[in-house]
Short mmCIF file of C-alpha atoms and ligand atoms in Angstrom, two decimals:
data_model
loop_
_atom_site.label_atom_id
_atom_site.label_comp_id
_atom_site.label_asym_id
_atom_site.label_seq_id
_atom_site.Cartn_x
_atom_site.Cartn_y
_atom_site.Cartn_z
CA MET A 1 130.90 118.83 93.89
CA SER A 2 134.54 119.04 94.95
CA GLU A 3 136.41 115.96 96.18
CA SER A 4 136.60 117.38 99.70
CA GLU A 5 132.88 118.16 99.75
CA LEU A 6 132.12 114.63 98.50
CA ASP A 7 134.24 113.22 101.32
CA ARG A 8 132.85 115.52 104.01
CA LEU A 9 131.55 113.33 106.85
CA ARG A 10 127.76 113.58 106.74
CA HIS A 11 125.66 113.25 109.86
CA PRO A 12 123.36 110.25 109.30
CA ASP A 13 120.33 112.58 109.29
CA GLU A 14 121.85 114.67 106.52
CA ALA A 15 122.81 111.57 104.53
CA ARG A 16 119.29 110.24 104.86
CA ALA A 17 117.74 113.53 103.79
CA THR A 18 119.94 113.56 100.68
CA ILE A 19 118.91 110.01 99.79
CA PHE A 20 115.24 110.79 100.36
CA ARG A 21 115.40 113.80 98.06
CA HIS A 22 116.36 111.46 95.23
CA LEU A 23 113.79 108.70 95.84
CA ARG A 24 111.52 107.76 92.94
CA PRO A 25 107.99 106.85 93.95
CA MET A 26 107.05 103.40 92.73
CA PRO A 27 104.04 103.22 90.39
CA VAL A 28 100.81 101.43 91.34
CA GLU A 29 100.21 97.90 90.13
CA ARG A 30 97.59 95.25 90.88
CA ALA A 31 98.54 92.07 92.68
CA PRO A 32 96.40 88.97 93.19
CA LEU A 33 95.41 88.84 96.87
CA ALA A 34 96.99 85.44 97.34
CA GLU A 35 100.36 86.86 96.25
CA ALA A 36 100.17 90.16 98.09
CA VAL A 37 101.49 89.36 101.55
CA GLY A 38 104.09 91.93 102.59
CA ARG A 39 103.20 94.35 99.80
CA ILE A 40 102.44 98.02 100.44
CA LEU A 41 98.89 99.14 99.70
CA ALA A 42 98.84 101.95 97.13
CA GLU A 43 95.26 103.24 97.53
CA ASP A 44 92.79 103.62 100.41
CA LEU A 45 90.28 100.79 100.51
CA ALA A 46 86.76 101.67 101.66
CA ALA A 47 83.70 99.53 102.31
CA THR A 48 81.26 99.74 99.38
CA GLU A 49 78.43 98.30 101.47
CA ASP A 50 77.54 97.77 105.11
CA HIS A 51 79.09 94.78 106.86
CA PRO A 52 77.22 92.67 107.57
CA PRO A 53 74.89 93.66 104.74
CA PHE A 54 71.95 91.90 106.45
CA PRO A 55 71.09 91.30 110.13
CA ALA A 56 72.92 88.09 110.95
CA ALA A 57 72.64 85.51 113.71
CA THR A 58 75.73 85.29 115.93
CA MET A 59 74.66 81.96 117.45
CA ASP A 60 73.08 78.73 116.36
CA GLY A 61 69.54 78.77 117.73
CA PHE A 62 66.04 80.01 116.97
CA ALA A 63 64.95 83.31 115.50
CA VAL A 64 61.90 84.57 117.38
CA VAL A 65 59.87 87.60 118.31
CA ALA A 66 61.49 88.57 121.61
CA ASP A 67 58.48 89.68 123.56
CA ASP A 68 55.79 87.14 122.85
CA GLY A 69 54.61 85.83 126.20
CA SER A 70 54.81 82.08 125.68
CA PRO A 71 57.81 79.68 125.79
CA TRP A 72 56.29 77.35 123.21
CA ARG A 73 56.91 78.19 119.51
CA GLU A 74 55.99 76.41 116.34
CA VAL A 75 59.07 75.92 114.13
CA ILE A 76 58.14 77.16 110.65
CA GLY A 77 61.42 76.72 108.81
CA GLU A 78 65.17 76.53 108.84
CA GLN A 79 67.51 79.35 107.84
CA THR A 80 71.14 78.38 107.20
CA ALA A 81 73.87 80.71 105.90
CA GLY A 82 74.04 81.66 102.24
CA PHE A 83 70.44 82.15 101.14
CA VAL A 84 67.30 83.92 102.29
CA LEU A 85 64.35 81.89 103.59
CA ASP A 86 60.98 83.13 102.46
CA ALA A 87 59.24 83.11 105.83
CA GLU A 88 57.96 85.58 108.37
CA VAL A 89 58.38 84.98 112.07
CA THR A 90 55.31 85.99 114.08
CA PRO A 91 54.50 85.66 117.78
CA GLY A 92 54.21 81.93 118.55
CA THR A 93 56.57 80.85 115.77
CA ALA A 94 60.33 80.41 115.37
CA VAL A 95 62.85 79.65 112.61
CA ARG A 96 65.77 77.39 113.30
CA ILE A 97 68.90 79.41 112.38
CA THR A 98 72.67 78.96 112.14
CA THR A 99 75.51 81.40 112.85
CA GLY A 100 75.99 83.95 110.06
CA ALA A 101 72.56 83.30 108.50
CA PRO A 102 70.22 86.23 107.80
CA VAL A 103 67.61 86.75 110.49
CA PRO A 104 64.19 86.19 108.88
CA ARG A 105 61.56 88.90 108.56
CA GLY A 106 59.60 89.56 111.72
CA ALA A 107 62.17 88.08 114.11
CA ASP A 108 64.01 90.46 116.43
CA ALA A 109 66.06 88.04 118.56
CA VAL A 110 67.92 84.76 118.31
CA VAL A 111 67.74 82.40 121.27
CA LYS A 112 70.81 80.24 121.40
CA VAL A 113 70.20 76.54 121.05
CA GLU A 114 71.60 75.84 124.56
CA ALA A 115 68.72 77.87 126.03
CA THR A 116 66.01 75.87 124.26
CA GLU A 117 64.44 72.45 124.21
CA PRO A 118 64.02 71.69 120.52
CA ALA A 119 61.59 69.09 119.23
CA GLU A 120 60.42 67.97 115.78
CA ASP A 121 57.97 70.75 114.95
CA HIS A 122 58.29 73.10 117.90
CA VAL A 123 60.77 74.50 120.39
CA ILE A 124 60.47 75.45 124.05
CA ILE A 125 62.37 78.55 125.07
CA LEU A 126 64.00 77.90 128.45
CA GLN A 127 65.51 81.34 128.81
CA GLU A 128 63.53 83.70 131.07
CA ASP A 129 63.88 87.03 129.29
CA VAL A 130 64.71 87.31 125.63
CA ALA A 131 65.95 90.80 124.82
CA GLU A 132 65.26 92.51 121.53
CA GLY A 133 68.35 92.31 119.31
CA GLU A 134 69.85 89.45 121.29
CA ASN A 135 72.43 87.45 119.31
CA ILE A 136 71.85 89.53 116.18
CA ARG A 137 74.63 91.41 114.45
CA ARG A 138 73.01 94.56 113.10
CA VAL A 139 73.48 95.78 109.53
CA GLY A 140 76.75 97.73 109.46
CA ALA A 141 77.78 96.60 112.96
CA ASP A 142 81.32 95.76 111.77
CA LEU A 143 81.71 98.36 109.01
CA ARG A 144 79.58 101.11 107.52
CA ARG A 145 79.46 101.77 103.82
CA GLY A 146 82.14 104.38 103.01
CA ASP A 147 84.32 103.55 106.02
CA VAL A 148 87.99 103.59 105.00
CA VAL A 149 89.13 100.22 106.22
CA LEU A 150 92.73 100.17 104.98
CA ARG A 151 94.90 103.19 104.34
CA ARG A 152 97.35 103.67 101.52
CA GLY A 153 100.81 102.85 102.82
CA ALA A 154 99.69 99.93 104.98
CA ARG A 155 101.71 96.76 104.81
CA LEU A 156 99.49 93.85 103.85
CA GLY A 157 99.73 91.26 106.60
CA PRO A 158 97.31 88.40 107.26
CA ALA A 159 94.55 90.60 108.75
CA GLU A 160 94.88 93.21 105.98
CA LEU A 161 94.63 90.56 103.26
CA GLY A 162 91.51 89.17 104.92
CA LEU A 163 90.03 92.66 105.21
CA ALA A 164 90.70 93.42 101.54
CA ALA A 165 89.13 90.09 100.62
CA GLY A 166 86.13 90.83 102.86
CA LEU A 167 85.63 94.10 100.99
CA GLY A 168 85.62 92.09 97.77
CA VAL A 169 88.80 93.73 96.47
CA SER A 170 90.90 91.57 94.18
CA PRO A 171 93.40 92.16 92.68
CA VAL A 172 94.67 94.67 95.20
CA PRO A 173 96.42 97.99 94.32
CA VAL A 174 99.99 97.93 95.62
CA ALA A 175 103.20 99.85 95.06
CA ARG A 176 105.50 98.16 92.57
CA ARG A 177 108.43 96.66 94.42
CA PRO A 178 111.73 98.43 93.74
CA ARG A 179 113.90 96.31 91.41
CA VAL A 180 117.17 95.75 93.17
CA SER A 181 120.49 94.45 91.85
CA ILE A 182 123.17 93.31 94.29
CA LEU A 183 126.85 93.13 93.38
CA SER A 184 129.64 91.82 95.61
CA THR A 185 133.09 92.94 94.52
CA GLY A 186 136.52 91.55 95.35
CA ASP A 187 139.16 89.23 93.88
CA GLU A 188 139.08 87.23 97.10
CA LEU A 189 135.41 86.23 96.90
CA VAL A 190 134.34 82.63 96.33
CA GLU A 191 130.82 81.31 95.87
CA PRO A 192 129.44 79.56 98.98
CA GLY A 193 129.43 75.82 98.31
CA GLN A 194 132.82 76.07 96.56
CA PRO A 195 136.11 75.50 98.40
CA VAL A 196 138.25 78.55 99.21
CA GLY A 197 141.88 78.66 98.10
CA PRO A 198 144.74 80.52 99.77
CA GLY A 199 143.79 84.13 100.55
CA GLN A 200 140.18 83.65 99.54
CA ILE A 201 136.91 84.00 101.51
CA HIS A 202 133.30 83.20 100.79
CA ASP A 203 131.03 85.95 99.54
CA ALA A 204 128.85 86.72 102.56
CA ASN A 205 127.48 90.16 101.71
CA ARG A 206 125.48 89.14 98.68
CA PHE A 207 123.43 86.79 100.81
CA SER A 208 122.89 89.00 103.83
CA LEU A 209 121.84 91.77 101.45
CA ILE A 210 119.52 89.45 99.51
CA GLY A 211 117.84 88.61 102.82
CA ALA A 212 117.66 92.24 103.89
CA VAL A 213 116.22 93.41 100.56
CA ARG A 214 113.58 90.67 100.49
CA GLU A 215 112.59 91.36 104.09
CA ALA A 216 112.15 95.02 103.21
CA GLY A 217 109.64 93.97 100.53
CA ALA A 218 111.72 94.81 97.44
CA GLU A 219 112.42 92.54 94.49
CA ILE A 220 115.83 91.21 93.55
CA VAL A 221 116.23 91.26 89.78
CA TRP A 222 119.88 90.27 89.74
CA SER A 223 122.69 89.39 92.10
CA GLY A 224 126.25 88.34 91.52
CA LYS A 225 129.89 88.90 92.32
CA ALA A 226 132.75 90.27 90.28
CA PRO A 227 136.51 90.50 90.65
CA ASP A 228 138.34 93.80 91.10
CA ASP A 229 138.61 94.32 87.37
CA ARG A 230 137.84 97.80 86.14
CA ASP A 231 136.40 96.92 82.75
CA ALA A 232 134.30 94.04 84.04
CA LEU A 233 132.88 96.15 86.87
CA ARG A 234 132.21 99.05 84.54
CA GLN A 235 130.28 96.84 82.11
CA LEU A 236 128.27 95.26 84.90
CA LEU A 237 127.37 98.60 86.44
CA ILE A 238 126.21 99.99 83.10
CA GLU A 239 123.96 96.96 82.61
CA ARG A 240 122.57 97.07 86.12
CA ILE A 241 121.89 100.83 86.00
CA ALA A 242 119.71 100.27 82.94
CA ALA A 243 117.74 97.43 84.54
CA SER A 244 117.33 98.44 88.20
CA ASP A 245 115.68 100.97 90.46
CA VAL A 246 118.34 100.36 93.09
CA ILE A 247 121.85 98.92 92.87
CA LEU A 248 123.70 97.77 95.96
CA THR A 249 127.40 97.08 95.70
CA SER A 250 129.67 95.97 98.50
CA GLY A 251 133.39 96.46 98.70
CA GLY A 252 135.69 98.66 96.71
CA VAL A 253 134.86 102.01 98.31
CA SER A 254 137.96 102.50 100.49
CA MET A 255 141.31 104.08 99.70
CA GLY A 256 143.09 101.06 98.13
CA GLU A 257 144.33 100.81 94.58
CA LEU A 258 141.77 98.11 93.82
CA ASP A 259 138.88 100.02 95.36
CA LEU A 260 137.30 100.53 91.97
CA ILE A 261 133.66 101.12 92.80
CA LYS A 262 134.29 104.59 94.16
CA PRO A 263 135.90 105.95 90.95
CA LEU A 264 133.43 104.06 88.72
CA LEU A 265 130.46 105.63 90.48
CA GLY A 266 132.06 109.00 89.84
CA GLU A 267 132.35 108.12 86.17
CA LEU A 268 128.94 106.51 85.55
CA ALA A 269 126.71 108.37 87.99
CA THR A 270 126.28 111.56 89.98
CA VAL A 271 127.78 111.00 93.42
CA HIS A 272 126.06 112.83 96.29
CA PHE A 273 128.21 111.81 99.24
CA ARG A 274 130.82 109.22 100.16
CA ARG A 275 131.24 109.22 103.92
CA VAL A 276 128.95 109.19 106.92
CA PHE A 277 129.73 110.10 110.52
CA MET A 278 128.97 106.60 111.81
CA LYS A 279 130.58 103.42 112.97
CA PRO A 280 130.65 100.96 111.39
CA GLY A 281 129.98 102.00 107.82
CA LYS A 282 131.83 105.29 107.44
CA PRO A 283 132.55 104.75 103.72
CA PHE A 284 129.07 104.83 102.17
CA ASN A 285 128.71 106.03 98.61
CA PHE A 286 125.40 107.32 97.37
CA ALA A 287 124.93 108.16 93.71
CA THR A 288 122.18 108.44 91.12
CA ALA A 289 122.22 107.61 87.42
CA GLY A 290 119.06 108.19 85.40
CA ASP A 291 116.26 106.76 87.50
CA ALA A 292 118.55 104.40 89.41
CA LEU A 293 119.87 104.86 92.94
CA LEU A 294 123.30 103.41 93.64
CA PHE A 295 124.56 102.56 97.09
CA GLY A 296 128.23 101.68 97.38
CA LEU A 297 128.50 99.83 100.68
CA PRO A 298 131.75 98.94 102.40
CA GLY A 299 133.02 95.36 102.10
CA ASN A 300 133.06 94.53 105.77
CA PRO A 301 129.92 92.47 106.30
CA VAL A 302 128.74 94.30 109.42
CA SER A 303 129.30 97.70 107.84
CA ALA A 304 127.30 96.68 104.77
CA LEU A 305 124.36 95.44 106.81
CA VAL A 306 124.35 98.41 109.21
CA GLY A 307 124.40 100.76 106.21
CA PHE A 308 121.46 98.85 104.77
CA GLU A 309 119.48 99.08 108.02
CA VAL A 310 120.14 102.76 108.63
CA PHE A 311 119.64 104.11 105.10
CA ILE A 312 118.55 101.62 102.48
CA ARG A 313 115.70 99.82 104.19
CA PRO A 314 113.90 103.11 104.98
CA ALA A 315 114.58 104.33 101.44
CA LEU A 316 113.09 101.20 99.85
CA LEU A 317 110.00 101.45 102.04
CA ALA A 318 109.63 105.18 101.42
CA SER A 319 109.79 104.65 97.66
CA MET A 320 106.77 102.35 98.08
CA ALA A 321 105.10 105.12 100.16
CA ALA A 322 104.89 102.80 103.15
CA THR A 323 103.47 104.40 106.29
CA ARG A 324 106.01 102.78 108.56
CA ILE A 325 109.45 103.14 107.12
CA ASP A 326 111.53 103.20 110.30
CA ARG A 327 112.28 100.61 112.88
CA PRO A 328 110.77 101.61 116.19
CA ARG A 329 113.14 103.30 118.65
CA ALA A 330 112.95 103.07 122.40
CA PRO A 331 115.21 103.99 125.30
CA ALA A 332 117.02 101.01 126.82
CA THR A 333 119.24 100.76 129.89
CA LEU A 334 122.71 99.37 129.28
CA LEU A 335 123.47 96.25 131.28
CA GLN A 336 127.19 96.60 130.67
CA GLU A 337 129.84 99.18 129.84
CA ALA A 338 130.34 100.50 126.32
CA ALA A 339 133.65 101.94 125.16
CA PRO A 340 134.00 105.63 124.23
CA THR A 341 133.46 106.34 120.54
CA ASP A 342 134.34 109.13 118.10
CA ARG A 343 131.39 108.60 115.75
CA ILE A 344 127.74 107.65 116.15
CA GLU A 345 128.08 103.96 116.77
CA PHE A 346 125.50 101.32 115.96
CA GLN A 347 126.21 98.37 118.21
CA ARG A 348 124.40 95.12 117.70
CA GLY A 349 122.45 94.40 120.84
CA VAL A 350 119.90 92.21 122.54
CA VAL A 351 117.06 94.19 124.09
CA SER A 352 114.75 92.56 126.57
CA VAL A 353 112.04 93.58 129.01
CA SER A 354 113.31 93.44 132.59
CA ALA A 355 111.27 92.00 135.46
CA ASP A 356 110.23 95.56 136.41
CA GLY A 357 109.08 96.34 132.87
CA ARG A 358 111.97 98.49 131.58
CA LEU A 359 113.88 97.79 128.36
CA VAL A 360 117.42 96.66 129.06
CA ALA A 361 120.20 96.04 126.54
CA ARG A 362 123.39 94.09 126.26
CA THR A 363 125.65 93.90 123.23
CA THR A 364 126.37 90.77 121.26
CA GLY A 365 130.07 90.74 122.15
CA VAL A 366 133.00 91.91 120.03
CA GLN A 367 131.74 94.61 117.68
CA ALA A 368 134.41 94.40 114.97
CA SER A 369 133.00 95.34 111.56
CA SER A 370 134.24 92.06 110.09
CA ARG A 371 132.45 89.98 112.73
CA LEU A 372 129.05 89.26 111.21
CA ALA A 373 128.35 86.92 114.13
CA SER A 374 127.70 90.11 116.11
CA PHE A 375 124.45 90.46 114.13
CA HIS A 376 123.34 86.91 114.88
CA GLY A 377 120.72 86.92 117.62
CA ALA A 378 120.71 90.72 117.78
CA ASN A 379 117.27 92.32 117.88
CA ALA A 380 118.48 95.92 118.03
CA LEU A 381 121.05 98.42 116.95
CA LEU A 382 122.08 100.36 120.06
CA ILE A 383 122.78 103.95 119.09
CA ILE A 384 125.84 105.13 121.02
CA PRO A 385 126.57 108.85 120.51
CA PRO A 386 130.20 110.00 120.31
CA ARG A 387 131.73 110.69 123.70
CA GLU A 388 135.17 110.65 125.33
CA THR A 389 134.23 108.68 128.41
CA THR A 390 133.07 105.13 128.90
CA TYR A 391 129.33 104.45 128.97
CA GLN A 392 128.50 102.88 132.31
CA ALA A 393 126.03 100.11 133.01
CA GLY A 394 122.76 101.79 133.95
CA GLU A 395 123.04 104.56 131.35
CA VAL A 396 120.20 104.85 128.86
CA VAL A 397 120.71 104.76 125.08
CA GLN A 398 118.31 104.66 122.14
CA ALA A 399 117.69 101.21 120.68
CA MET A 400 116.57 100.78 117.09
CA LEU A 401 114.46 97.63 117.32
CA LEU A 402 114.98 95.18 114.47
CA ALA A 403 112.63 92.71 116.14
CA PRO A 404 110.46 92.77 119.27
CA PRO A 405 112.28 92.82 122.64
CA LEU A 406 112.72 89.49 124.36
CA GLY A 407 110.69 88.73 127.45
CA PRO A 408 112.03 88.96 131.03
CA GLU A 409 112.73 85.22 131.01
CA HIS A 410 115.43 85.79 128.38
CA GLY A 411 117.05 88.87 129.90
P1 AMP B 1 136.80 96.36 100.81
O1 AMP B 1 135.76 97.35 101.21
O2 AMP B 1 136.62 95.84 99.44
O3 AMP B 1 138.18 96.88 101.07
O4 AMP B 1 136.60 95.13 101.80
C1 AMP B 1 136.75 95.29 103.18
C2 AMP B 1 136.78 93.93 103.86
O5 AMP B 1 135.55 93.25 103.65
C3 AMP B 1 137.86 93.01 103.33
O6 AMP B 1 138.37 92.26 104.40
C4 AMP B 1 137.10 92.10 102.37
O7 AMP B 1 137.72 90.86 102.19
C5 AMP B 1 135.77 91.98 103.07
N1 AMP B 1 134.73 91.72 102.10
C6 AMP B 1 134.49 92.43 100.98
N2 AMP B 1 133.44 91.96 100.31
C7 AMP B 1 132.98 90.90 101.03
C8 AMP B 1 131.91 89.98 100.85
N3 AMP B 1 131.09 90.06 99.80
N4 AMP B 1 131.74 89.03 101.78
C9 AMP B 1 132.55 88.96 102.86
N5 AMP B 1 133.55 89.81 103.08
C10 AMP B 1 133.80 90.77 102.18
MG1 MG B 2 137.74 94.75 98.09
#
């Protein structure tokens, strides 16, 4: 590809399509259920038997024959959960039973204990009419054998883990998590916890990207920072390419003399594009080397994180074949003006539900690409299309929701 074609400004949709063409599907592995929260299911899970597998009491009470004429019943046994009592309920008899226990042979209803007057060897049914099937969960009432309960691509949250466990599945088939390396570049960068000298700043990007990668469900196999030294960066990149599915770098992709990542990607990998028609985050290098994907993010902390949200998070999730790879989008009414823009702009915003039930949005203040504080408290990226005139309060834009909208009380 020519230099000018590499630098052609890609529409975000085109950039995304290019990235997606190069994704490598993650293989299936088995994870212990207790460790699988947040993982992406790699196979459909179906019920191999009916649930419940036996008719079960849904109340503590007495298993009886519903239609037997007399309120007085002889108690012939006790059925608790976890075993099967060898007894048959006949008209005139009852078995004391607890929730979840199998309903004994012959019984077709459970009268809850509150509707009875129990005694030592008998019980008096106080309830007028006892219906057949009352307080009994039928075989297969929750799930039928063969029902697909969880689909491939589902993210395993608390309910999904419980469902898999209820089906008896352990370990659970999941997509391997992409192995991600994260490299911050720049002579000015100092480790947090260490004092900064003149002209230095703390490395912020490594940590916001570590958080973003973990939240997306990928694994961090390495992270570090390196000075703007060609040989050192080259060596590091070669090592990381061999050991990672995905490499994220930040910094070093602009036009400066010490912007070394851009030329090194050209040397060590196949570069697919370098610039995207968006703000912030116009410099965005995407390259592949062997099986590894390389993303060269800009150094400005907001640009790096916006680039991650727009392209890398969906790519990581898609490589795990997740069903939901995109943040939900919804129209939101601007509560304030937004300046004209010459590229698709992703402003950090706070979206809330208004008293009349609409989504409304305000921005988080100054949107400079160096001001990471603009991400703090934001629950959305407001997508502002290029336009020559100011956006007025009351206009509607698309909001990419990073978290649920706030309630009206916070608007
Ligand atoms: P660069 O893309 O390397 O020219 O960096 C652009 C801006 O982002 C410069 O002001 C850098 O100091 C800043 N920057 C680069 N990397 C980081 C980082 N890891 N943490 C915080 N700021 C950074
Ligand atoms: Mg730099």
